[in-house]
Short mmCIF file of C-alpha atoms in Angstrom, two decimals:
data_model
loop_
_atom_site.label_atom_id
_atom_site.label_comp_id
_atom_site.label_asym_id
_atom_site.label_seq_id
_atom_site.Cartn_x
_atom_site.Cartn_y
_atom_site.Cartn_z
CA MET A 17 73.64 -12.02 68.78
CA HIS A 18 71.83 -9.95 71.30
CA ILE A 19 72.54 -7.14 68.93
CA ALA A 20 71.52 -8.80 65.86
CA ALA A 21 68.32 -9.65 67.56
CA GLN A 22 67.68 -6.20 68.67
CA ARG A 23 68.44 -5.01 64.85
CA VAL A 24 65.62 -7.63 63.76
CA ARG A 25 63.25 -6.22 65.92
CA ARG A 26 64.04 -2.77 65.36
CA THR A 27 63.85 -3.29 61.48
CA HIS A 28 60.58 -5.28 61.95
CA GLY A 29 59.27 -2.30 63.97
CA GLY A 30 60.51 0.29 61.44
CA ARG A 31 58.47 -1.72 58.93
CA MET A 32 55.61 -2.24 60.37
CA GLN A 33 55.61 1.76 61.45
CA MET A 34 56.36 2.67 58.03
CA LEU A 35 52.93 0.20 57.24
CA LEU A 36 50.72 2.05 59.51
CA VAL A 37 51.95 5.44 58.22
CA ALA A 38 51.10 4.32 54.68
CA LEU A 39 47.62 3.16 55.98
CA LEU A 40 46.79 6.23 57.31
CA ALA A 41 47.89 8.15 54.17
CA ALA A 42 45.69 5.89 51.90
CA CYS A 43 42.86 5.92 54.56
CA LEU A 44 43.05 9.92 54.41
CA ALA A 45 43.30 9.67 50.74
CA ALA A 46 39.77 7.44 50.61
CA LEU A 47 38.04 9.90 52.93
CA VAL A 48 39.24 12.96 51.26
CA SER A 49 37.80 11.51 47.75
CA GLY A 50 34.65 10.21 49.33
CA ALA A 51 34.06 13.54 51.09
CA THR A 52 34.00 15.17 47.59
CA PRO A 53 30.54 15.79 47.07
CA ALA A 54 29.01 14.29 43.97
CA TRP A 55 28.33 17.36 42.59
CA ALA A 56 31.52 18.89 42.84
CA ALA A 57 33.51 19.99 39.59
CA GLY A 58 30.37 18.52 37.93
CA PRO A 59 28.86 19.77 34.63
CA THR A 60 27.77 23.64 33.97
CA LEU A 61 24.48 24.32 33.87
CA ASN A 62 22.69 27.31 32.03
CA GLY A 63 19.30 29.09 32.77
CA THR A 64 17.40 31.79 31.42
CA GLY A 65 13.68 33.14 32.43
CA SER A 66 12.29 35.70 34.66
CA SER A 67 13.68 39.12 35.00
CA PHE A 68 11.08 39.45 38.23
CA ALA A 69 13.13 36.64 39.82
CA ALA A 70 16.36 37.77 38.38
CA PRO A 71 17.81 39.31 41.50
CA ALA A 72 17.43 36.76 43.95
CA VAL A 73 18.56 33.69 41.44
CA GLU A 74 21.53 35.83 40.45
CA GLN A 75 22.39 36.15 44.17
CA TRP A 76 21.85 32.51 44.68
CA VAL A 77 24.10 31.45 41.44
CA GLN A 78 26.86 33.66 42.83
CA ASP A 79 26.59 31.98 46.39
CA VAL A 80 27.09 28.23 45.44
CA HIS A 81 29.86 29.30 43.23
CA THR A 82 31.94 29.47 46.35
CA SER A 83 32.90 26.77 48.69
CA PRO A 84 31.60 24.55 50.03
CA TYR A 85 29.28 24.33 46.77
CA ASN A 86 31.91 25.01 43.75
CA LEU A 87 29.07 24.96 41.69
CA THR A 88 29.09 26.09 37.96
CA LEU A 89 25.59 27.38 37.15
CA ASN A 90 24.97 30.88 34.76
CA TYR A 91 21.57 32.63 34.77
CA SER A 92 20.37 35.18 32.00
CA SER A 93 17.71 37.53 32.39
CA SER A 94 15.47 37.63 29.84
CA SER A 95 11.42 37.01 30.21
CA SER A 96 9.17 34.24 31.55
CA GLY A 97 8.26 33.48 28.07
CA GLN A 98 12.11 33.42 26.68
CA GLY A 99 12.85 31.15 29.54
CA ARG A 100 9.56 28.94 28.81
CA TYR A 101 10.28 28.89 24.95
CA GLU A 102 14.03 27.82 25.47
CA PHE A 103 13.41 25.43 28.43
CA THR A 104 10.83 23.64 25.89
CA ASN A 105 13.33 24.01 22.88
CA GLN A 106 16.37 22.52 25.24
CA THR A 107 18.33 25.32 24.21
CA THR A 108 18.87 26.15 28.42
CA ASP A 109 19.25 23.67 31.12
CA PHE A 110 16.71 25.07 33.09
CA ALA A 111 13.84 27.88 32.92
CA VAL A 112 12.87 30.72 35.57
CA SER A 113 9.12 31.66 34.91
CA ASP A 114 6.50 33.71 37.08
CA THR A 115 3.92 31.72 35.17
CA GLY A 116 2.99 28.14 33.84
CA TYR A 117 2.66 27.76 30.06
CA VAL A 118 0.28 30.54 29.48
CA SER A 119 -0.98 33.21 26.45
CA GLY A 120 1.44 35.45 25.25
CA SER A 121 3.88 36.16 22.04
CA ILE A 122 6.40 33.57 22.86
CA GLY A 123 6.79 30.38 25.49
CA THR A 124 3.32 29.10 25.32
CA GLN A 125 4.11 25.37 24.14
CA ALA A 126 5.02 23.04 27.20
CA PRO A 127 7.79 20.63 26.80
CA SER A 128 7.41 17.02 25.38
CA PHE A 129 9.86 15.62 28.30
CA PRO A 130 9.24 15.35 31.65
CA PHE A 131 9.85 18.41 33.83
CA ILE A 132 8.38 20.15 37.23
CA PHE A 133 7.90 23.63 38.57
CA ILE A 134 9.57 24.34 41.95
CA PRO A 135 8.61 27.58 43.32
CA ILE A 136 11.84 29.35 44.22
CA THR A 137 10.65 33.09 44.94
CA ALA A 138 7.91 35.35 46.23
CA ALA A 139 7.95 39.07 45.29
CA GLY A 140 5.38 42.00 44.82
CA VAL A 141 4.67 43.55 41.57
CA ALA A 142 5.79 47.21 42.77
CA PHE A 143 4.36 50.42 41.29
CA MET A 144 7.34 52.58 40.56
CA TYR A 145 6.94 56.04 40.17
CA ASN A 146 8.83 59.44 39.59
CA VAL A 147 6.18 62.44 40.47
CA PRO A 148 8.23 65.75 41.14
CA GLY A 149 7.12 67.76 43.93
CA LEU A 150 5.20 64.77 45.58
CA THR A 151 5.76 64.81 49.64
CA LYS A 152 4.02 61.87 50.77
CA THR A 153 4.43 58.17 49.40
CA LEU A 154 2.08 57.87 46.57
CA GLN A 155 -1.02 55.66 47.12
CA LEU A 156 -3.07 53.90 44.64
CA SER A 157 -6.14 52.01 44.58
CA SER A 158 -6.51 49.05 42.04
CA TYR A 159 -8.82 51.00 39.85
CA SER A 160 -6.13 53.98 39.81
CA ALA A 161 -3.22 51.89 39.39
CA CYS A 162 -5.19 50.13 36.62
CA ALA A 163 -6.53 53.03 34.77
CA VAL A 164 -3.10 54.72 34.79
CA LEU A 165 -1.45 51.43 33.17
CA THR A 166 -4.19 51.59 30.40
CA GLY A 167 -4.75 55.07 29.83
CA GLY A 168 -7.73 55.34 31.55
CA ILE A 169 -6.34 58.34 33.91
CA THR A 170 -3.93 60.69 32.14
CA ASN A 171 -2.84 63.28 34.83
CA TRP A 172 -1.38 62.86 38.14
CA ASP A 173 -3.98 65.55 39.72
CA ASP A 174 -7.24 63.24 38.71
CA SER A 175 -9.44 62.81 41.10
CA HIS A 176 -9.24 59.42 41.55
CA ILE A 177 -5.82 59.46 42.31
CA ALA A 178 -6.33 62.59 44.89
CA ALA A 179 -9.18 60.48 46.50
CA ASP A 180 -6.21 57.87 47.10
CA ASN A 181 -3.99 60.61 48.33
CA PRO A 182 -6.35 63.00 50.59
CA GLY A 183 -4.34 65.70 52.15
CA VAL A 184 -1.47 65.32 49.28
CA THR A 185 -0.82 68.13 46.55
CA LEU A 186 -0.58 66.52 43.31
CA PRO A 187 1.19 68.24 40.65
CA SER A 188 -0.87 68.88 37.24
CA LEU A 189 1.78 66.41 35.17
CA THR A 190 0.83 63.90 32.55
CA ILE A 191 1.62 60.64 33.28
CA ARG A 192 4.14 58.55 31.38
CA PRO A 193 3.21 54.67 31.72
CA VAL A 194 6.18 52.77 31.18
CA THR A 195 5.35 49.31 29.90
CA GLU A 196 7.02 46.22 29.01
CA SER A 197 7.03 44.46 25.26
CA ASP A 198 8.22 41.27 26.05
CA ALA A 199 6.57 38.07 27.52
CA ALA A 200 6.84 39.00 31.06
CA GLY A 201 5.43 37.37 34.12
CA THR A 202 4.92 40.92 35.95
CA ASN A 203 2.43 41.52 32.84
CA TYR A 204 0.68 38.63 33.42
CA VAL A 205 -0.05 39.15 37.07
CA ALA A 206 -0.98 42.37 36.90
CA GLN A 207 -3.25 42.09 33.98
CA GLU A 208 -4.72 39.25 36.30
CA TRP A 209 -5.09 41.76 38.88
CA CYS A 210 -6.93 44.11 37.00
CA ILE A 211 -9.21 42.12 35.62
CA GLY A 212 -10.10 40.49 38.97
CA GLU A 213 -10.43 43.81 40.49
CA GLN A 214 -11.50 45.85 38.21
CA PRO A 215 -13.17 43.68 35.20
CA ALA A 216 -15.36 46.95 33.62
CA LEU A 217 -12.14 49.05 33.33
CA TRP A 218 -10.17 46.02 31.87
CA ALA A 219 -12.58 45.19 29.25
CA ALA A 220 -13.04 48.95 28.07
CA PHE A 221 -9.51 49.07 27.45
CA ALA A 222 -9.15 45.82 25.57
CA ASN A 223 -12.22 46.30 23.32
CA HIS A 224 -11.03 49.82 22.51
CA GLU A 225 -7.69 47.85 21.46
CA LEU A 226 -9.43 45.45 19.50
CA THR A 227 -12.03 48.42 17.91
CA GLN A 228 -9.89 50.94 16.92
CA PRO A 229 -8.77 51.35 13.42
CA GLY A 230 -6.42 48.58 12.12
CA GLY A 231 -7.23 46.56 15.22
CA VAL A 232 -4.42 45.68 18.02
CA THR A 233 -1.29 48.15 16.88
CA ASP A 234 1.27 45.80 17.74
CA GLY A 235 0.02 42.53 17.23
CA VAL A 236 -0.21 41.33 20.62
CA PRO A 237 -3.20 39.42 21.81
CA ILE A 238 -5.74 40.98 24.47
CA SER A 239 -8.87 39.73 26.09
CA ALA A 240 -11.56 41.28 28.07
CA THR A 241 -11.15 38.41 30.43
CA ALA A 242 -7.83 36.34 30.25
CA PRO A 243 -4.38 37.74 30.95
CA THR A 244 -1.50 37.35 28.62
CA SER A 245 2.18 37.58 28.88
CA ASN A 246 2.57 40.81 26.74
CA TRP A 247 1.01 44.42 27.55
CA PRO A 248 -0.96 45.32 24.68
CA GLY A 249 -0.30 48.53 22.85
CA ILE A 250 1.65 51.47 23.69
CA ILE A 251 -0.01 53.59 26.05
CA PRO A 252 -0.87 57.71 24.92
CA ASN A 253 2.10 59.57 26.22
CA GLY A 254 3.94 56.16 27.29
CA LEU A 255 7.07 54.31 26.66
CA ASP A 256 7.54 50.87 25.49
CA ASP A 257 10.53 48.86 26.92
CA ALA A 258 12.02 45.52 25.90
CA ASN A 259 12.97 44.40 29.50
CA THR A 260 12.80 45.09 32.95
CA THR A 261 15.90 47.14 33.51
CA ALA A 262 14.95 49.70 30.90
CA VAL A 263 11.37 50.48 32.28
CA ALA A 264 13.22 51.13 35.74
CA GLY A 265 15.47 53.37 33.65
CA ASP A 266 13.11 55.20 31.53
CA ILE A 267 10.89 55.64 35.05
CA ALA A 268 13.66 57.25 36.98
CA ALA A 269 14.66 59.06 33.65
CA ASN A 270 11.35 60.56 32.99
CA PRO A 271 8.99 62.84 35.51
CA GLY A 272 5.40 61.78 35.48
CA ALA A 273 6.37 58.12 34.74
CA ILE A 274 5.15 55.02 36.36
CA GLY A 275 5.62 51.24 35.13
CA ILE A 276 5.75 48.01 37.31
CA VAL A 277 8.78 46.16 38.47
CA GLN A 278 10.10 43.75 41.24
CA LEU A 279 11.19 46.22 44.08
CA GLN A 280 15.23 45.23 43.83
CA TYR A 281 15.20 47.31 40.21
CA ALA A 282 13.45 50.58 41.88
CA VAL A 283 15.99 50.26 44.72
CA ASP A 284 18.76 50.12 42.05
CA GLU A 285 17.73 53.13 40.76
CA GLY A 286 17.77 54.73 43.88
CA PHE A 287 13.74 54.70 44.73
CA THR A 288 14.36 53.71 48.22
CA GLY A 289 11.25 55.35 50.02
CA SER A 290 13.63 58.23 51.22
CA ASP A 291 12.48 60.42 48.56
CA ALA A 292 8.64 60.65 48.40
CA SER A 293 8.77 61.78 44.94
CA LYS A 294 10.94 58.88 43.47
CA ALA A 295 9.56 55.59 45.13
CA VAL A 296 7.28 52.44 44.89
CA ALA A 297 3.41 53.22 45.40
CA SER A 298 1.41 51.71 48.28
CA VAL A 299 -1.32 49.71 46.99
CA LYS A 300 -4.92 49.68 48.84
CA ASN A 301 -5.53 46.24 49.58
CA ALA A 302 -8.88 44.23 49.99
CA SER A 303 -9.09 45.25 53.96
CA GLY A 304 -8.54 49.05 52.72
CA ASP A 305 -5.54 49.41 54.16
CA TYR A 306 -2.78 50.84 51.62
CA THR A 307 0.22 48.81 51.90
CA GLN A 308 4.09 48.57 50.38
CA PRO A 309 5.40 45.18 48.43
CA THR A 310 7.54 44.40 51.76
CA PRO A 311 8.56 40.86 52.49
CA VAL A 312 5.96 40.84 55.39
CA GLY A 313 3.36 41.98 52.55
CA VAL A 314 3.95 39.44 50.27
CA ALA A 315 3.84 36.55 52.46
CA SER A 316 0.78 37.83 53.87
CA ALA A 317 -0.91 37.75 50.41
CA LEU A 318 0.22 34.60 49.09
CA ALA A 319 -1.08 32.90 52.31
CA TYR A 320 -4.35 32.93 50.49
CA ALA A 321 -2.94 31.48 47.32
CA THR A 322 -3.79 28.08 46.36
CA GLN A 323 -1.17 25.33 44.62
CA LEU A 324 -2.46 23.67 41.73
CA PRO A 325 -1.31 19.99 41.15
CA ASP A 326 1.71 20.92 38.90
CA GLY A 327 3.45 23.20 41.39
CA THR A 328 2.31 26.38 40.30
CA HIS A 329 -0.23 29.02 42.10
CA LYS A 330 -3.80 30.11 41.51
CA LEU A 331 -3.52 33.78 43.09
CA ASP A 332 -6.12 35.10 45.36
CA PHE A 333 -5.91 39.37 45.43
CA ASN A 334 -8.53 39.31 48.11
CA GLY A 335 -6.94 38.00 51.17
CA ALA A 336 -8.06 39.80 54.15
CA GLY A 337 -5.02 41.40 56.32
CA PRO A 338 -3.70 45.05 57.17
CA HIS A 339 -0.10 44.10 55.66
CA VAL A 340 -1.28 42.24 52.79
CA TYR A 341 0.14 43.45 49.48
CA ASN A 342 -1.32 42.86 46.05
CA PRO A 343 -0.53 42.17 43.35
CA SER A 344 2.08 39.36 44.84
CA THR A 345 3.18 36.21 42.98
CA TYR A 346 5.49 33.42 42.88
CA SER A 347 8.28 32.58 40.15
CA TYR A 348 8.94 28.91 39.38
CA LEU A 349 12.23 27.30 38.47
CA LEU A 350 11.80 24.78 35.68
CA THR A 351 13.62 21.54 35.59
CA PRO A 352 14.19 18.29 33.48
CA THR A 353 13.08 15.01 35.45
CA THR A 354 13.17 11.90 33.87
CA GLY A 355 16.01 10.99 31.54
CA TRP A 356 17.91 14.06 32.35
CA PRO A 357 21.79 13.38 32.81
CA THR A 358 22.40 12.21 36.80
CA ALA A 359 25.68 14.48 36.70
CA LYS A 360 23.00 17.46 35.84
CA GLY A 361 20.82 16.28 38.24
CA ALA A 362 23.11 16.57 41.15
CA VAL A 363 24.25 20.01 40.20
CA MET A 364 20.76 21.27 40.19
CA SER A 365 19.43 19.52 43.01
CA ALA A 366 22.54 21.11 45.32
CA PHE A 367 21.61 24.28 43.91
CA VAL A 368 17.80 23.87 44.87
CA ASN A 369 18.81 22.73 48.31
CA TYR A 370 20.56 25.77 48.70
CA THR A 371 18.05 28.22 47.11
CA LEU A 372 14.89 26.94 49.33
CA THR A 373 16.90 26.77 52.57
CA LEU A 374 20.06 28.94 53.25
CA GLY A 375 18.85 31.01 50.29
CA GLN A 376 15.70 31.92 51.28
CA GLN A 377 16.92 33.55 54.64
CA GLY A 378 18.67 36.01 52.48
CA ALA A 379 15.69 37.12 50.16
CA PRO A 380 14.08 39.61 52.33
CA LYS A 381 17.33 41.53 51.86
CA ILE A 382 16.49 41.96 47.75
CA GLY A 383 12.84 42.45 47.97
CA TYR A 384 11.67 39.00 47.96
CA ALA A 385 9.50 37.10 50.79
CA SER A 386 10.87 33.65 52.00
CA LEU A 387 8.69 30.86 50.86
CA GLY A 388 7.59 29.54 54.31
CA LEU A 389 8.37 25.86 55.60
CA SER A 390 5.47 24.13 53.11
CA LEU A 391 7.15 25.48 50.15
CA GLU A 392 10.47 24.69 50.73
CA ARG A 393 9.49 20.99 51.45
CA TYR A 394 7.70 20.83 48.97
CA GLY A 395 10.41 21.64 46.19
CA ILE A 396 13.33 19.64 47.64
CA ASN A 397 10.58 16.95 48.38
CA ALA A 398 10.11 16.83 44.29
CA VAL A 399 13.93 17.22 43.20
CA THR A 400 14.74 14.11 45.43
CA ALA A 401 11.98 12.51 43.83
CA ASP A 402 12.20 13.19 40.42
CA VAL A 403 15.72 14.65 39.25
CA PRO A 404 18.22 11.82 38.51
CA GLY A 405 21.17 12.12 40.56
CA ALA A 406 19.78 14.14 43.38
CA VAL A 407 21.56 14.82 46.52
CA ALA A 408 20.60 15.32 49.86
CA PRO A 409 20.69 18.50 51.57
CA THR A 410 23.84 19.35 54.10
CA ALA A 411 23.03 19.77 57.77
CA ALA A 412 23.50 23.34 57.66
CA GLU A 413 20.66 23.39 54.81
CA ASP A 414 18.15 21.29 56.84
CA ASN A 415 18.74 23.46 59.95
CA GLY A 416 17.83 26.52 57.20
CA TYR A 417 14.59 25.41 56.45
CA ALA A 418 11.72 28.15 57.83
CA CYS A 419 10.00 27.09 60.75
CA GLY A 420 6.34 27.38 59.55
CA ASP A 421 3.91 29.09 57.58
CA LEU A 422 1.96 32.42 57.84
CA THR A 423 -1.96 31.08 57.68
CA PRO A 424 -4.69 32.81 56.39
CA THR A 425 -6.05 33.34 60.02
CA GLU A 426 -2.89 34.95 61.29
CA VAL A 427 -2.54 37.52 58.44
CA ALA A 428 -6.35 38.31 59.00
CA ALA A 429 -5.17 39.06 62.43
CA GLY A 430 -2.24 41.01 61.54
CA GLN A 431 0.17 38.52 62.56
CA THR A 432 3.81 39.21 60.61
CA THR A 433 5.90 36.46 61.26
CA PRO A 434 4.67 32.39 61.36
CA THR A 435 3.93 30.63 64.39
CA CYS A 436 6.61 28.02 64.42
CA GLY A 437 5.14 24.34 63.65
CA VAL A 438 2.19 25.93 62.28
CA THR A 439 1.84 25.29 58.50
CA ASP A 440 -1.28 26.59 55.91
CA VAL A 441 -1.91 23.06 54.50
CA THR A 442 -3.82 20.60 55.88
CA ALA A 443 -1.17 18.04 56.68
CA PRO A 444 2.15 19.23 57.39
CA PRO A 445 4.92 18.66 54.55
CA PRO A 446 7.19 15.88 55.35
CA PRO A 447 10.60 15.77 55.06
CA PRO A 448 11.84 13.55 52.30
CA ASN A 449 12.16 9.84 53.33
CA ALA A 450 9.56 10.10 56.27
CA GLY A 451 7.58 7.07 55.25
CA ASN A 452 10.88 5.13 55.62
CA GLY A 453 11.53 6.13 59.44
CA GLY A 454 13.56 9.43 58.50
CA THR A 455 13.62 12.30 61.05
CA SER A 456 14.08 16.15 60.84
CA SER A 457 15.00 18.80 63.22
CA LYS A 458 11.67 21.00 61.62
CA SER A 459 8.78 18.27 62.42
CA THR A 460 5.67 20.57 62.65
CA SER A 461 1.82 20.13 63.50
CA THR A 462 -0.91 21.71 61.83
CA THR A 463 -3.53 23.98 63.33
CA GLY A 464 -6.38 25.86 61.51
CA ALA A 465 -8.14 25.19 58.24
CA SER A 466 -6.58 24.92 55.06
CA THR A 467 -6.75 27.18 52.06
CA LYS A 468 -4.67 25.14 50.01
CA GLY A 469 -6.17 23.00 47.13
CA ALA A 470 -5.49 19.67 46.40
CA GLY A 471 -3.11 19.01 48.96
CA ALA A 472 -0.48 20.10 46.88
CA LYS A 473 2.04 21.37 49.29
CA SER A 474 1.56 18.43 51.42
CA SER A 475 4.35 16.92 48.96
CA THR A 476 2.46 13.33 49.55
CA THR A 477 1.78 12.20 46.11
CA THR A 478 4.07 9.21 44.79
CA GLY A 479 5.92 10.73 41.92
CA LYS A 480 3.71 9.80 39.15
CA SER A 481 3.59 11.67 36.06
CA SER A 482 0.94 14.13 35.96
CA THR A 483 -0.37 16.12 32.83
CA GLY A 484 -1.15 20.16 33.60
CA THR A 485 -3.32 22.42 31.67
CA SER A 486 -1.99 24.97 29.32
CA ALA A 487 -3.26 28.60 29.15
CA GLY A 488 -5.90 30.20 31.34
CA GLN A 489 -6.53 32.40 34.10
CA SER A 490 -4.75 30.79 36.70
CA THR A 491 -0.91 30.73 36.74
CA GLY A 492 -0.55 27.00 36.26
CA GLY A 493 1.40 25.44 33.79
CA GLY A 494 0.90 22.62 31.05
CA GLY A 495 2.90 19.88 29.91
CA VAL A 496 4.37 16.49 31.30
CA ALA A 497 4.71 17.90 35.01
CA THR A 498 5.66 15.13 37.49
CA SER A 499 4.57 15.25 41.16
CA PRO A 500 6.85 15.13 43.90
CA GLY A 501 7.31 12.06 46.05
CA ALA A 502 9.17 10.86 49.25
CA SER A 503 12.85 10.05 49.28
CA ALA A 504 15.96 10.91 51.09
CA ASP A 505 15.66 12.92 54.67
CA PRO A 506 17.09 16.38 54.70
CA GLY A 507 17.46 15.73 58.52
CA VAL A 508 20.10 13.26 57.83
CA SER A 509 22.85 14.59 55.98
CA LEU A 510 24.96 12.25 53.54
CA ALA A 511 28.41 13.62 53.95
CA GLY A 512 30.37 13.65 50.85
CA GLN A 513 27.59 11.55 49.13
CA GLY A 514 29.49 8.20 50.15
CA PRO A 515 28.34 5.10 51.55
CA LEU A 516 28.69 6.68 55.40
CA ALA A 517 25.51 8.16 56.43
CA THR A 518 26.20 10.70 59.28
CA THR A 519 23.92 13.01 60.69
CA GLY A 520 25.90 16.09 59.33
CA ALA A 521 29.31 15.51 60.95
CA ASP A 522 32.27 15.32 58.65
CA PRO A 523 34.00 11.74 59.17
CA LEU A 524 37.26 12.83 57.91
CA PRO A 525 38.68 14.21 61.32
CA ILE A 526 37.30 11.59 63.21
CA ALA A 527 38.57 8.70 61.00
CA ALA A 528 42.02 10.53 60.54
CA GLY A 529 42.27 11.05 64.48
CA GLY A 530 41.43 7.58 65.17
CA LEU A 531 44.18 6.41 62.85
CA VAL A 532 46.52 9.03 64.90
CA LEU A 533 45.98 7.23 68.19
CA MET A 534 46.31 3.78 66.79
CA ILE A 535 49.64 4.69 65.43
CA GLY A 536 50.48 6.81 68.47
CA GLY A 537 49.13 3.53 70.83
CA TRP A 538 51.31 1.13 68.88
CA THR A 539 54.59 3.47 69.47
CA MET A 540 54.20 3.87 72.68
CA ARG A 541 53.64 0.07 73.30
CA ARG A 542 56.77 -0.56 71.19
CA ARG A 543 58.99 1.79 73.31
CA MET A 544 57.47 0.17 76.55
CA LEU A 545 58.09 -3.29 75.70
CA ARG A 546 61.68 -2.64 74.18
CA PRO A 547 63.67 -2.91 77.73
CA ARG A 548 61.51 -5.99 78.34
CA ASN A 549 62.77 -7.71 75.23
CA VAL A 550 66.79 -6.49 75.86
CA GLU A 551 66.68 -7.99 79.27
CA ARG A 552 65.03 -11.30 77.98
CA ALA A 553 67.55 -11.60 75.07
CA SER A 554 70.46 -11.10 78.02
#
């Protein structure tokens, strides 16, 4: 009887142990399932647009293809105008553009569906040149640069270029301007810069194009006062290419050539600055300093830009400071909002969370400036508020925000890094959900005067729809663009997007460890009690 009792107890204990093991397995399975992000194995998103932003966007797309993101996005570098056109016609999921919906040969009509502009890159328009025999980096004033690209200066030993390069021997060599024929944002920004800095020079060029026999030969509209996305005409002795890659290639292959590109395209052709005859020019800024399109130079210039209500910017090319480089500009991601499938929205949100935090940290390595805290928070707030299915940033992303912004006061004084906790808006951008008691590890305070208009960067609007303007001299876009509001706090990561909110810690090992300890404790207790049970039975 005693033996039978022991067998009963052992059988009962074995069943209990098996039950607990099964419970552990079930809990682990549930936790693993819950730890899978909402966007994992989600739909593929396809995008197209700006070649100016392409080196950064392509790098970020590659980054999120791997763990822990495992997102599938494709980006096809074309032009800003092509990207806007396809986005409006819904033949692509998202687009990237260096401007809003502005004048050009394509991409002028904003969508009828709701969408938003998210700033994602900041870079300088670089003047890439090939001038044999040059022993010092080329320097250009705005007059020289604009005259070279419009055919007003035709030889490299011109007196205006010589005045920019004292003591430098310039070759007697025909200048070969290499322009881009597609609807490129670089064209728009360069024209905007020339019109603003050298209005008489640009007006003379425009009037020449308009009054020549037969009118504008290539059918591209041109104005003496308003920029467009296409470079008008084929400049004498020049070359006209269909895309930025071809522009860079033709500059590299043709002595005397010069054209405008994003810095990485020049680097890819070996124009790294080690050879002064094949490099990018230093451009004279409003303070009289010749500067390069470095991340510091770009960030310094864009400290003076004003964000418009639709999220794009009005550029200011007259900012003072020894490091300011112009022309500099932003590029924007265009994403649908209301009515977009939540599965696509989750993937887009995860991508934006990465690009505006960890992605920005790597931007200077490929010729871009990081956006700074205000615009990083602006973009994530906008997507969180307006894109269906948006997910919260991870703990790593929350810790990846910039610590502040370069302000005009700092730039004018020659400061090259932002003061942590200082932003260039009237009110620092709150983290998403700050109005609901959320906290963030990157809280900020504001000092100094603001140069930003309409409080756009402060991300304090309520997510209501707003209608922007269309073509004009600013880079503002048009259409049903929605303004960002406040939502989830990026300082609190929803690990796995499940119901368990944590501060970034993974709940899986914690719960699993707890279950192991529980089983271990129960087993030890059974073993300790077994001799007592035997004694009582005897």
